[in-house]
Amino acid sequence: MNHELLPINRAEMEARGWDYPDFVLVTGDAYVDHPSFGTAIISRVLENAGFRVAILPQPDWHSTDAFTEFGCPRLGFLINAGNIDSMVAHYSASKHKRNYDYYSPGGKTGLRPDRACIVYANRVREAYPDMPILIGGLEASLRRLAHYDYWDNKVRRSILLDARADLLMYGMGEKSVLRIAELLDRGIPVQKIRDVRGTVYAAPVNNRVHYPVAATYDFDALSTDKRLYAEAFGVQYRNTDAVTGKAIIELYGDRAVVQNPPMPPLEREELDAVYALPYTRRYHPSYDKVGGVPSIQEVEFSVTHNRGCFGACNFCALAFHQGRTVRSRSIESVVREVEELTQMPGFKGYIHDVGGPTANFRYPACEKQLKHGVCPDRKCLAPTPCKNLKADHTEYVKLLKAIEKVPGVKKVFIRSGVRFDYVLADKDETFFKKLVRDHVSGQLKVAPEHCVDGVLGCMGKPPIATYDRFRKRFFELTKSFAKEQYLVPYLISSHPGSTLADAVELASWLRRNGLNPEQVQDFYPTPGTASTAMYYTGINPLTMKPVYVATDEKEKRMQRALLQTVRPENAGIIREALRKVGREDLIGFGPECLVKPEWKERAEQRQAARDAKSGGEAAGKGRAGGKQNRQPAKNAAKSSGKPGNPGKNAGNPTANGKNQPKTARSSDAPISKRLSKSLDRDYERLMGKTDKRRR
């Protein structure tokens, strides 16, 4: 590929023979010219339309100096915070500062400000007071109207006002930005551009609105009345469809912020054209000296074949950004991109992913959506698949087979996530079998998220029985193909609707299924999701029914710990959680128990300390060390209970360990292990006798 990167400084601009650009695109990410990055797509779309675009990646925001790098552009500034919200990029769900930034050179943090859209736009406004400023990307899109901000713990006003921008483009902005660029190029003042779909603007209260209005809200009321906020969010959610969506107005004193209806999604031919643009598929070479930009690694040899998601999980912002109607690229378009990938340096024959928001969606959920839009009060898949759902993987299978035939391709993987309930809804198992046989790299990522149906309902996910059916069939197929493959379930702790008792049930479900997740995600209240509205208001904005929300930090730690019961450091807080919900029956040694009793742990800790001490002495005393090693076992054998019975004080061990049960000798294991195994056997014998008496 001989494609050329767009200029990121004046020298590169002048090397192209430009005196000035038409647009300067300011971004919070490093410059990566790859179609997985919004900056690359928007800049290439404008370039293809004949506009000169210069990129200003991660400028120093402490003064206006960096923002004058290219001088005054002819038409305006385009500003985004990067591929993700800048606050999410900087802070974890516990609000701790992250120590790595995947979208910055070398993973270095601190190269973009908090609330990057606001900061960048205000610096541009200082440098060029009369220059049109257009903000977009994920951060602007999800904060386009009044929104609960987790980091400030309050409702913030539309980001358009704080940024002092002229227009905000929400959603996938190719059509919106092209329309605005054409109007500006014709000399239309930005203040008069008021009818472009997919945009938000501010105007005097009595200004004419060009579209039917769904609702009008006052910001002062929204920021203080949680029920009204939940209602307003529900209205906004129901107007994210391009077919049925109406305008929404928010009042800020004598100013009105108007959200126009969404821009229709790109159709197949339009998507093909966007992905055929001359991307270099690499980061700017100036980043080589620090090791490049980490985020490229995940997508370098992957292909996006679709947009939109009718799965509509409540904790996901896709409904607000890409919408619930699915569009996909043609097979020919994807194959051409794969052929390009095979010619890239470093390609080893493996396509890492053929996916998108949900990998196995290719078309709208039903024919009705094309004419009438998505149902405003019904999800396509949850809690059960809609009777009108068209579950068909035929074309996706053809796409995968076509990619496999490309010379140089050895293997094609699917890693971006499969909607398992959609797989089950397809009566033809051709895709399911092909997935298991050909496209799993040892582990398949799936997202049950929880196991309690009430919580799953708040998440917008199907009942756990659906996942259990998928799981069972997955392993049946895996076995039939003589493969060793696993499912990696995504799980969320403390999601709205999840009580501490629900978290205990999830822990028990993990135990029963032999799952020990290494990583779990605390619920993260990010802008633009129904779950965040639940977190803030305690109300489900889609049903207006009350929802339990875990906001106490101690309880949130408990819920998180219950997802990782095998970690020794979690034992104490897990026992505390179990006692709090009256589930002491899960403290013990039975197969269903989640954690050992304190006395067991204390005994093991004391014995380990004795072993360490006697082991150190034995190193210098030879055979004598053996006697010393046996001595702690004699002490441990003194028990206040009978053999096989932990004794009446077993739940409250004393410092000298007198209430520990007797232990058998074994010359083949260290004393600490012998003690542990003996305690387990004694307890199991005791529980066996108890069960017999009950029967």
XYZ file of C-alpha atoms in Angstrom:
695
model
C 0.000 0.000 0.000
C 1.349 3.378 -1.030
C -1.222 5.442 0.826
C -0.104 8.645 2.508
C -0.833 9.746 6.070
C -2.543 13.073 6.588
C -0.333 15.873 7.978
C 0.004 16.263 11.763
C 2.243 19.363 11.725
C 2.932 22.409 9.585
C 5.997 20.888 7.910
C 4.003 17.896 6.670
C 1.209 20.206 5.509
C 3.582 22.382 3.538
C 5.207 19.291 2.024
C 1.818 18.638 0.430
C 1.878 22.143 -1.025
C -0.907 23.457 1.219
C -0.890 26.984 2.622
C -3.710 26.079 4.990
C -6.156 23.213 5.586
C -9.926 23.363 5.179
C -10.402 21.613 8.518
C -8.179 20.932 11.503
C -9.259 17.773 13.301
C -8.238 17.849 16.968
C -8.269 14.475 18.751
C -7.434 13.138 22.193
C -5.895 9.991 20.695
C -2.619 9.483 18.932
C -3.064 9.522 15.158
C -3.778 6.026 13.870
C -4.947 5.846 10.253
C -7.064 2.727 10.642
C -10.842 2.317 10.061
C -11.322 1.198 13.665
C -10.565 4.793 14.705
C -13.151 7.540 14.264
C -10.554 10.180 13.465
C -9.279 8.123 10.527
C -12.750 7.546 9.088
C -13.957 11.155 9.342
C -10.718 12.595 7.951
C -10.650 10.161 5.022
C -14.339 10.771 4.225
C -13.701 14.525 4.052
C -10.509 14.035 2.064
C -12.393 11.865 -0.415
C -14.920 14.677 -0.840
C -12.132 17.074 -1.804
C -11.456 18.792 1.525
C -7.993 19.334 2.999
C -7.805 17.876 6.508
C -4.922 18.254 8.952
C -4.775 16.173 12.150
C -3.796 17.680 15.516
C -3.369 14.668 17.825
C -3.120 15.142 21.598
C -2.124 18.830 21.567
C -0.754 20.503 24.686
C -3.903 22.059 26.115
C -2.229 24.300 28.703
C -2.150 27.195 26.237
C -3.442 28.058 22.774
C -0.019 27.668 21.143
C -0.456 24.085 19.933
C -3.845 24.900 18.420
C -2.294 27.426 16.028
C 0.039 24.827 14.484
C -1.675 24.989 11.074
C -2.863 28.570 11.294
C -6.515 29.404 10.753
C -8.328 26.700 8.729
C -10.616 27.792 5.932
C -13.816 26.173 7.229
C -13.458 25.151 10.852
C -12.209 22.891 13.633
C -13.447 19.341 14.210
C -12.894 18.086 17.766
C -13.207 14.675 19.414
C -11.854 13.232 22.668
C -10.699 10.031 20.983
C -12.157 6.569 20.532
C -13.504 6.483 24.093
C -14.716 8.991 26.659
C -11.711 10.786 28.170
C -12.930 10.143 31.735
C -13.225 6.412 31.044
C -9.759 6.514 29.478
C -8.363 8.088 32.640
C -10.254 6.468 35.519
C -11.346 2.975 36.555
C -14.805 2.104 37.885
C -13.454 2.778 41.382
C -12.355 6.240 40.163
C -8.676 5.392 40.520
C -6.319 6.895 37.969
C -5.294 4.435 35.289
C -1.585 3.883 34.725
C -1.820 3.000 31.025
C -3.484 4.588 27.999
C -3.949 2.246 25.048
C -4.660 5.129 22.689
C -1.488 7.106 23.468
C 2.075 6.549 22.209
C 3.830 3.952 24.317
C 0.738 3.688 26.518
C 1.755 6.872 28.311
C -0.903 8.576 30.405
C -1.530 12.297 30.800
C -1.355 13.198 27.110
C -4.970 14.339 26.986
C -7.010 16.325 29.532
C -10.042 15.225 31.485
C -13.190 16.176 29.550
C -11.073 16.581 26.445
C -13.835 17.872 24.146
C -14.551 20.769 26.494
C -10.918 21.675 27.053
C -9.881 21.493 23.399
C -12.910 23.452 22.172
C -12.350 26.230 24.674
C -8.700 26.538 23.695
C -9.711 26.806 20.041
C -12.319 29.422 20.941
C -9.629 31.451 22.703
C -7.306 31.234 19.711
C -9.931 31.771 16.999
C -13.082 33.399 18.471
C -15.067 33.398 15.204
C -14.033 30.036 13.802
C -16.760 27.324 13.511
C -16.212 24.569 16.096
C -17.832 21.165 15.536
C -17.527 18.493 18.240
C -18.229 14.792 17.765
C -17.029 11.313 18.587
C -18.121 9.112 21.475
C -17.600 11.621 24.293
C -19.699 14.323 22.631
C -22.277 11.864 21.299
C -23.109 10.344 24.681
C -23.132 13.698 26.479
C -25.196 15.563 23.907
C -28.040 16.340 26.331
C -28.251 16.586 30.126
C -26.465 13.532 31.519
C -25.526 11.994 34.851
C -21.770 12.224 35.337
C -20.370 9.506 37.608
C -17.145 11.367 38.330
C -18.889 14.566 39.450
C -21.834 12.588 40.859
C -24.323 15.032 39.418
C -26.287 15.824 36.286
C -24.206 17.917 33.929
C -25.635 20.046 31.157
C -25.182 19.349 27.452
C -21.500 19.213 26.555
C -22.273 21.549 23.645
C -22.682 24.435 26.087
C -19.605 23.726 28.195
C -17.492 23.354 25.052
C -18.857 26.608 23.596
C -19.078 24.761 20.271
C -21.353 25.680 17.371
C -22.583 22.208 16.497
C -22.421 18.729 17.989
C -22.535 15.666 15.742
C -23.790 12.500 17.412
C -23.728 8.919 16.233
C -21.625 7.707 13.315
C -20.920 11.073 11.720
C -19.956 10.480 8.085
C -23.180 11.851 6.605
C -23.521 14.672 9.122
C -19.980 15.964 8.723
C -20.163 15.853 4.929
C -23.435 17.789 4.885
C -22.053 20.440 7.265
C -18.793 20.710 5.284
C -20.720 21.260 2.060
C -22.856 24.002 3.651
C -19.819 25.765 5.116
C -18.050 25.487 1.770
C -21.017 27.238 0.147
C -20.643 30.119 2.571
C -23.565 29.271 4.883
C -22.787 30.675 8.376
C -22.529 27.904 10.959
C -25.143 29.691 13.098
C -27.713 29.048 10.344
C -27.054 25.330 10.018
C -30.003 24.037 12.021
C -31.662 21.273 10.013
C -28.953 18.612 9.680
C -29.989 15.291 11.163
C -27.661 13.759 13.714
C -26.723 17.170 15.143
C -27.373 19.216 18.281
C -27.332 23.019 18.376
C -28.115 25.863 20.799
C -30.457 28.720 19.868
C -32.793 31.239 21.461
C -35.810 29.640 23.126
C -38.262 30.800 20.445
C -36.084 29.624 17.558
C -37.859 27.534 14.905
C -37.308 23.788 15.194
C -37.256 21.973 11.852
C -38.633 18.625 13.048
C -41.555 17.378 15.164
C -40.665 17.570 18.866
C -40.991 14.541 21.168
C -40.575 16.464 24.436
C -39.200 19.609 26.059
C -37.459 19.588 29.452
C -36.010 22.242 31.715
C -32.451 21.528 32.806
C -32.950 22.868 36.326
C -35.754 20.363 36.831
C -33.802 17.497 35.230
C -30.817 18.107 37.487
C -32.870 17.915 40.701
C -35.794 15.570 39.997
C -34.588 11.985 39.568
C -37.915 10.657 38.387
C -38.115 13.360 35.717
C -34.536 12.563 34.673
C -35.448 8.874 34.271
C -38.491 9.831 32.216
C -36.415 12.138 29.987
C -33.821 9.419 29.429
C -36.571 7.022 28.360
C -37.847 9.573 25.841
C -34.342 10.072 24.467
C -33.814 6.294 24.219
C -37.055 5.879 22.250
C -35.986 8.562 19.781
C -32.650 7.082 18.718
C -34.140 5.486 15.598
C -33.753 7.316 12.291
C -37.219 6.264 11.070
C -39.310 7.220 14.098
C -37.045 9.596 16.026
C -38.189 13.142 16.788
C -36.403 16.235 18.051
C -35.842 16.784 21.780
C -35.425 20.192 23.435
C -33.757 21.160 26.705
C -34.135 24.646 28.129
C -31.243 26.481 29.788
C -32.590 29.867 30.804
C -33.151 31.822 27.611
C -31.290 29.237 25.500
C -32.618 26.021 24.037
C -30.470 23.011 23.169
C -32.125 21.152 20.301
C -31.324 17.571 19.339
C -32.403 16.877 15.760
C -33.531 13.322 14.884
C -30.799 10.782 14.093
C -29.127 10.597 10.710
C -30.085 7.417 8.799
C -27.361 4.753 8.946
C -25.034 4.097 6.039
C -26.425 1.469 3.693
C -24.299 -1.380 2.378
C -22.905 0.463 -0.654
C -22.061 3.495 1.492
C -20.317 1.368 4.111
C -18.334 -0.366 1.385
C -17.200 3.025 0.091
C -16.096 4.182 3.567
C -13.994 1.071 4.145
C -12.469 1.292 0.664
C -10.826 4.655 1.440
C -6.995 4.751 1.381
C -6.187 4.007 5.035
C -2.546 3.238 5.701
C -3.685 1.030 8.623
C -0.777 2.218 10.773
C 0.072 4.885 13.301
C 2.154 7.931 12.503
C 5.877 7.007 12.315
C 6.765 9.680 14.884
C 5.494 7.213 17.512
C 7.983 4.507 16.553
C 10.588 5.688 19.046
C 8.271 4.930 21.994
C 6.984 1.621 20.677
C 3.941 2.787 18.728
C 0.317 3.000 19.843
C -0.878 -0.085 21.792
C -4.511 0.032 20.610
C -3.535 -0.899 17.055
C -2.451 -4.369 18.151
C -5.974 -5.595 18.816
C -7.366 -4.488 15.446
C -4.367 -4.545 13.096
C -5.406 -7.798 11.420
C -9.117 -7.646 12.175
C -12.073 -6.647 10.004
C -15.267 -4.816 10.935
C -18.156 -6.116 8.848
C -21.188 -4.514 10.531
C -22.562 -1.576 12.521
C -25.396 -1.190 14.988
C -26.746 -3.710 17.468
C -30.303 -4.848 18.109
C -29.110 -6.691 21.222
C -29.549 -3.387 23.091
C -28.022 -4.330 26.446
C -28.924 -1.661 28.991
C -25.322 -1.164 30.143
C -24.110 -0.540 26.590
C -24.126 2.858 24.860
C -24.393 1.449 21.332
C -28.111 2.211 21.146
C -27.264 5.893 21.661
C -24.278 6.003 19.332
C -24.611 3.497 16.475
C -28.292 2.744 16.936
C -30.255 -0.487 17.111
C -30.562 -1.075 13.359
C -27.845 -3.276 11.876
C -26.130 -2.610 8.570
C -23.290 -4.634 7.095
C -20.695 -4.537 4.356
C -20.810 -6.715 1.274
C -18.805 -9.912 1.181
C -16.757 -8.479 -1.709
C -15.828 -5.393 0.343
C -14.638 -7.445 3.303
C -12.668 -9.828 1.084
C -10.881 -6.868 -0.565
C -9.851 -5.589 2.845
C -8.583 -9.025 3.866
C -6.544 -9.205 0.658
C -4.935 -5.915 1.683
C -4.188 -7.303 5.131
C -2.328 -10.267 3.659
C 0.112 -7.829 2.024
C 0.901 -5.962 5.229
C 4.196 -6.401 7.091
C 3.801 -8.719 10.060
C 0.820 -10.641 8.699
C 1.250 -14.315 9.605
C -1.850 -15.790 8.067
C -4.325 -15.153 10.862
C -7.379 -12.892 10.727
C -7.913 -12.087 14.379
C -11.558 -11.095 14.132
C -14.434 -10.657 11.698
C -16.826 -8.760 13.866
C -18.282 -5.502 15.057
C -20.536 -4.477 17.953
C -21.908 -8.046 17.800
C -20.027 -10.403 15.509
C -22.898 -12.533 14.231
C -25.333 -9.792 13.122
C -25.598 -8.998 9.403
C -29.097 -7.604 8.878
C -31.822 -5.741 10.791
C -33.671 -7.957 13.248
C -36.786 -8.069 11.071
C -38.191 -6.715 7.824
C -40.451 -4.327 9.727
C -37.460 -2.283 10.952
C -36.588 -1.162 7.427
C -39.911 0.626 6.980
C -41.190 1.317 10.493
C -37.987 1.442 12.570
C -37.175 -0.432 15.763
C -39.879 -1.047 18.342
C -39.602 1.713 20.966
C -40.758 -0.466 23.885
C -39.615 -3.955 22.909
C -36.172 -5.510 22.660
C -35.527 -7.920 19.812
C -33.880 -10.666 21.869
C -34.586 -10.168 25.567
C -36.130 -11.491 27.645
C -37.121 -13.816 24.782
C -36.631 -13.465 21.024
C -39.387 -11.503 19.297
C -41.673 -13.617 17.118
C -40.720 -11.386 14.166
C -36.976 -11.914 14.651
C -35.215 -13.266 11.592
C -32.385 -15.389 12.969
C -30.268 -16.331 9.987
C -26.479 -16.785 9.814
C -26.399 -17.896 6.181
C -24.617 -14.838 4.805
C -22.192 -14.652 7.742
C -21.151 -18.245 7.027
C -20.629 -17.325 3.345
C -18.521 -14.356 4.431
C -16.314 -16.494 6.676
C -15.841 -19.093 3.944
C -14.928 -16.413 1.394
C -12.266 -15.013 3.721
C -10.840 -18.491 4.328
C -10.286 -18.834 0.572
C -8.141 -15.694 0.316
C -4.544 -16.717 -0.539
C -2.308 -16.340 2.479
C -5.069 -16.738 5.072
C -4.479 -19.731 7.339
C -7.128 -19.204 9.982
C -10.038 -16.873 10.706
C -11.057 -16.188 14.301
C -14.118 -14.544 15.840
C -13.152 -12.659 18.968
C -15.385 -9.593 19.270
C -18.254 -11.416 20.948
C -21.088 -13.609 19.762
C -24.692 -13.060 20.839
C -25.407 -16.590 22.061
C -29.210 -16.207 22.250
C -29.237 -15.241 18.571
C -27.181 -18.348 17.780
C -29.772 -20.509 19.563
C -32.651 -18.709 17.834
C -31.310 -19.903 14.473
C -32.850 -23.344 13.897
C -30.067 -24.167 11.445
C -26.920 -25.127 13.387
C -24.571 -24.634 10.431
C -23.042 -21.482 11.914
C -22.869 -22.858 15.449
C -20.977 -25.911 14.241
C -18.664 -23.879 12.035
C -17.977 -21.467 14.870
C -16.939 -24.245 17.228
C -14.987 -26.175 14.613
C -13.159 -23.367 12.805
C -13.221 -19.986 14.522
C -12.460 -20.333 18.240
C -8.895 -19.630 19.341
C -9.133 -21.928 22.366
C -11.503 -19.614 24.211
C -14.759 -18.024 23.086
C -15.848 -14.825 24.795
C -19.525 -14.693 25.659
C -21.508 -12.416 27.931
C -24.040 -13.981 30.300
C -23.157 -11.092 32.717
C -25.092 -12.610 35.679
C -27.180 -15.640 36.594
C -30.167 -14.148 38.446
C -33.015 -13.506 36.054
C -34.171 -10.364 37.866
C -30.737 -8.810 37.434
C -30.533 -9.999 33.834
C -33.861 -8.273 33.220
C -32.357 -4.990 34.415
C -29.416 -5.620 32.097
C -31.608 -6.314 29.082
C -30.160 -9.835 28.835
C -31.919 -13.198 28.370
C -32.567 -15.562 31.312
C -29.628 -17.653 32.475
C -31.336 -20.812 31.182
C -30.615 -19.537 27.668
C -26.896 -19.288 28.388
C -26.923 -22.720 30.055
C -28.423 -24.209 26.876
C -25.756 -22.511 24.757
C -23.003 -23.650 27.096
C -24.187 -27.253 27.066
C -24.411 -27.375 23.284
C -21.057 -25.614 22.861
C -19.260 -28.314 24.821
C -21.184 -31.082 23.043
C -20.005 -29.719 19.715
C -16.484 -29.165 21.027
C -16.323 -32.803 22.096
C -17.726 -34.001 18.769
C -14.896 -32.198 16.974
C -12.295 -33.628 19.391
C -11.236 -30.165 20.493
C -10.301 -28.666 23.832
C -12.006 -25.273 23.960
C -13.503 -23.116 26.659
C -16.012 -20.349 27.198
C -14.875 -17.133 28.845
C -17.945 -15.503 30.407
C -18.078 -11.767 30.927
C -19.598 -10.875 34.307
C -20.591 -7.592 35.929
C -20.751 -7.042 39.676
C -23.034 -4.494 41.387
C -25.145 -3.803 38.314
C -28.401 -2.012 39.204
C -30.881 -4.647 40.324
C -28.209 -6.857 41.893
C -28.564 -7.238 45.654
C -25.920 -8.809 47.864
C -28.033 -11.969 47.940
C -28.008 -11.980 44.122
C -24.214 -11.703 44.170
C -24.079 -14.733 46.490
C -26.268 -16.655 44.048
C -23.896 -15.698 41.231
C -20.933 -16.914 43.270
C -22.705 -20.239 43.867
C -23.503 -20.523 40.154
C -19.839 -19.995 39.315
C -18.901 -22.644 41.889
C -21.381 -25.172 40.487
C -20.071 -24.633 36.973
C -16.399 -24.768 37.940
C -15.720 -21.183 36.847
C -13.014 -19.064 38.468
C -12.951 -15.747 36.596
C -9.573 -14.057 36.734
C -11.031 -10.677 35.808
C -14.429 -9.225 36.608
C -15.922 -5.837 35.846
C -17.574 -3.654 38.440
C -20.528 -1.859 36.931
C -19.211 1.383 35.459
C -21.834 4.158 35.141
C -20.864 5.800 31.859
C -22.931 8.396 29.969
C -25.574 7.283 27.500
C -26.730 3.979 29.026
C -30.029 2.982 30.600
C -28.113 1.230 33.379
C -26.402 4.504 34.320
C -29.810 6.156 34.547
C -30.862 3.321 36.885
C -27.737 3.802 38.983
C -28.411 7.511 39.439
C -32.188 7.463 39.872
C -32.997 4.004 41.263
C -35.593 3.787 38.475
C -35.544 1.754 35.280
C -36.071 4.491 32.653
C -37.585 2.003 30.200
C -40.284 0.777 32.604
C -40.270 3.520 35.289
C -40.205 0.802 37.968
C -37.908 1.085 41.031
C -34.583 -0.751 40.925
C -32.253 -1.679 43.781
C -28.837 -0.013 43.424
C -25.685 -0.887 45.346
C -24.005 2.457 45.995
C -22.290 1.652 49.312
C -18.594 1.058 48.630
C -18.405 -1.779 51.166
C -21.248 -3.655 49.511
C -19.732 -3.103 46.078
C -16.466 -4.624 47.321
C -18.445 -7.572 48.682
C -20.225 -8.145 45.377
C -16.964 -8.003 43.502
C -15.184 -10.361 45.907
C -18.000 -12.916 45.576
C -17.124 -13.290 41.904
C -13.590 -14.344 42.853
C -14.004 -16.634 45.849
C -10.795 -18.547 45.120
C -8.636 -15.556 46.001
C -7.380 -15.929 49.585
C -7.419 -12.168 50.155
C -11.187 -12.160 49.583
C -12.003 -14.729 52.273
C -12.704 -12.286 55.089
C -15.042 -9.990 53.186
C -16.823 -12.985 51.622
C -17.573 -14.450 55.057
C -18.858 -11.055 56.147
C -21.115 -10.882 53.089
C -22.463 -14.384 53.624
C -23.319 -13.665 57.247
C -24.980 -10.400 56.248
C -27.443 -12.217 53.991
C -27.879 -15.235 56.299
C -25.946 -17.701 54.144
C -23.560 -19.118 56.760
C -24.299 -22.515 55.176
C -21.847 -21.529 52.431
C -18.997 -21.176 54.925
C -17.362 -24.577 55.314
C -15.804 -27.469 53.423
C -18.634 -28.926 51.383
C -18.546 -28.791 47.587
C -21.130 -26.012 47.620
C -19.276 -23.848 50.137
C -17.682 -20.612 48.952
C -15.134 -20.040 51.701
C -13.500 -21.860 54.614
C -14.273 -20.990 58.231
C -11.921 -18.642 60.081
C -10.647 -21.401 62.383
C -9.542 -23.460 59.401
C -7.625 -20.562 57.922
C -6.087 -19.629 61.250
C -5.001 -23.205 61.840
C -3.402 -23.362 58.419
C -1.670 -20.032 58.939
C -0.303 -21.089 62.342
C 0.858 -24.395 60.972
C 2.491 -22.748 57.970
C 4.352 -20.432 60.321
C 5.515 -23.415 62.398
C 6.595 -25.268 59.253
C 8.561 -22.263 58.085
C 10.252 -21.899 61.462
C 11.019 -25.590 61.926
C 12.112 -25.872 58.301
C 14.670 -23.140 58.876
C 15.974 -24.854 61.984
C 16.068 -28.242 60.268
C 18.396 -26.918 57.613
C 21.159 -26.750 60.212
C 20.194 -29.680 62.460
C 19.708 -32.527 60.036
C 17.607 -35.369 61.483
C 16.740 -33.390 64.575
C 14.612 -31.161 62.421
C 12.279 -34.092 61.804
C 11.356 -34.256 65.487
C 10.718 -30.581 65.600
C 8.547 -30.837 62.507
C 6.395 -33.439 64.192
C 5.882 -31.466 67.367
C 3.269 -29.006 66.021
C 1.135 -31.923 64.877
C 0.975 -33.171 68.491
C -0.191 -29.778 69.633
C -2.761 -29.572 66.877
C -4.119 -32.996 67.804
C -5.390 -31.731 71.165
C -9.051 -31.076 70.478
C -12.022 -30.126 72.618
C -14.230 -32.224 70.333
C -14.351 -35.919 69.545
C -12.588 -37.393 66.521
C -14.479 -36.404 63.425
C -16.186 -33.508 65.208
C -14.816 -29.956 65.163
C -16.094 -29.476 68.727
C -18.500 -27.008 70.211
C -15.986 -24.157 69.935
C -14.940 -24.905 66.355
C -16.344 -21.632 65.064
C -14.389 -19.640 67.660
C -10.813 -20.969 67.809
C -8.598 -19.892 70.664
C -5.047 -18.697 70.445
C -3.591 -22.041 71.566
C -5.629 -24.036 69.055
C -7.190 -26.397 71.612
C -10.416 -26.702 69.650
C -8.781 -28.092 66.516
C -9.770 -31.662 65.553
C -7.314 -34.540 65.654
C -5.265 -35.161 62.569
C -3.855 -38.304 60.994
C -0.163 -38.763 60.332
C 1.261 -38.916 56.829
C 4.963 -39.062 56.122
C 4.412 -38.135 52.455
C 3.208 -34.539 52.947
C 4.258 -31.481 54.979
C 2.452 -31.227 58.289
C 0.487 -28.146 57.185
C -0.927 -30.096 54.225
C -1.618 -33.161 56.391
C -3.482 -30.980 58.855
C -5.496 -29.338 56.085
C -6.484 -32.648 54.491
C -7.343 -34.157 57.867
C -9.594 -31.244 58.757
C -11.346 -31.587 55.410
C -11.887 -35.335 55.934
C -13.171 -34.863 59.470
C -15.578 -32.168 58.390
C -16.821 -34.222 55.442
C -17.419 -37.230 57.736
C -19.331 -34.990 60.116
C -21.475 -33.566 57.271
C -22.072 -37.093 55.968
C -23.409 -38.214 59.352
C -25.577 -35.135 59.567
C -27.040 -35.793 56.131
C -27.828 -39.403 57.098
C -29.593 -38.256 60.257
C -31.659 -35.802 58.180
C -32.632 -38.534 55.761
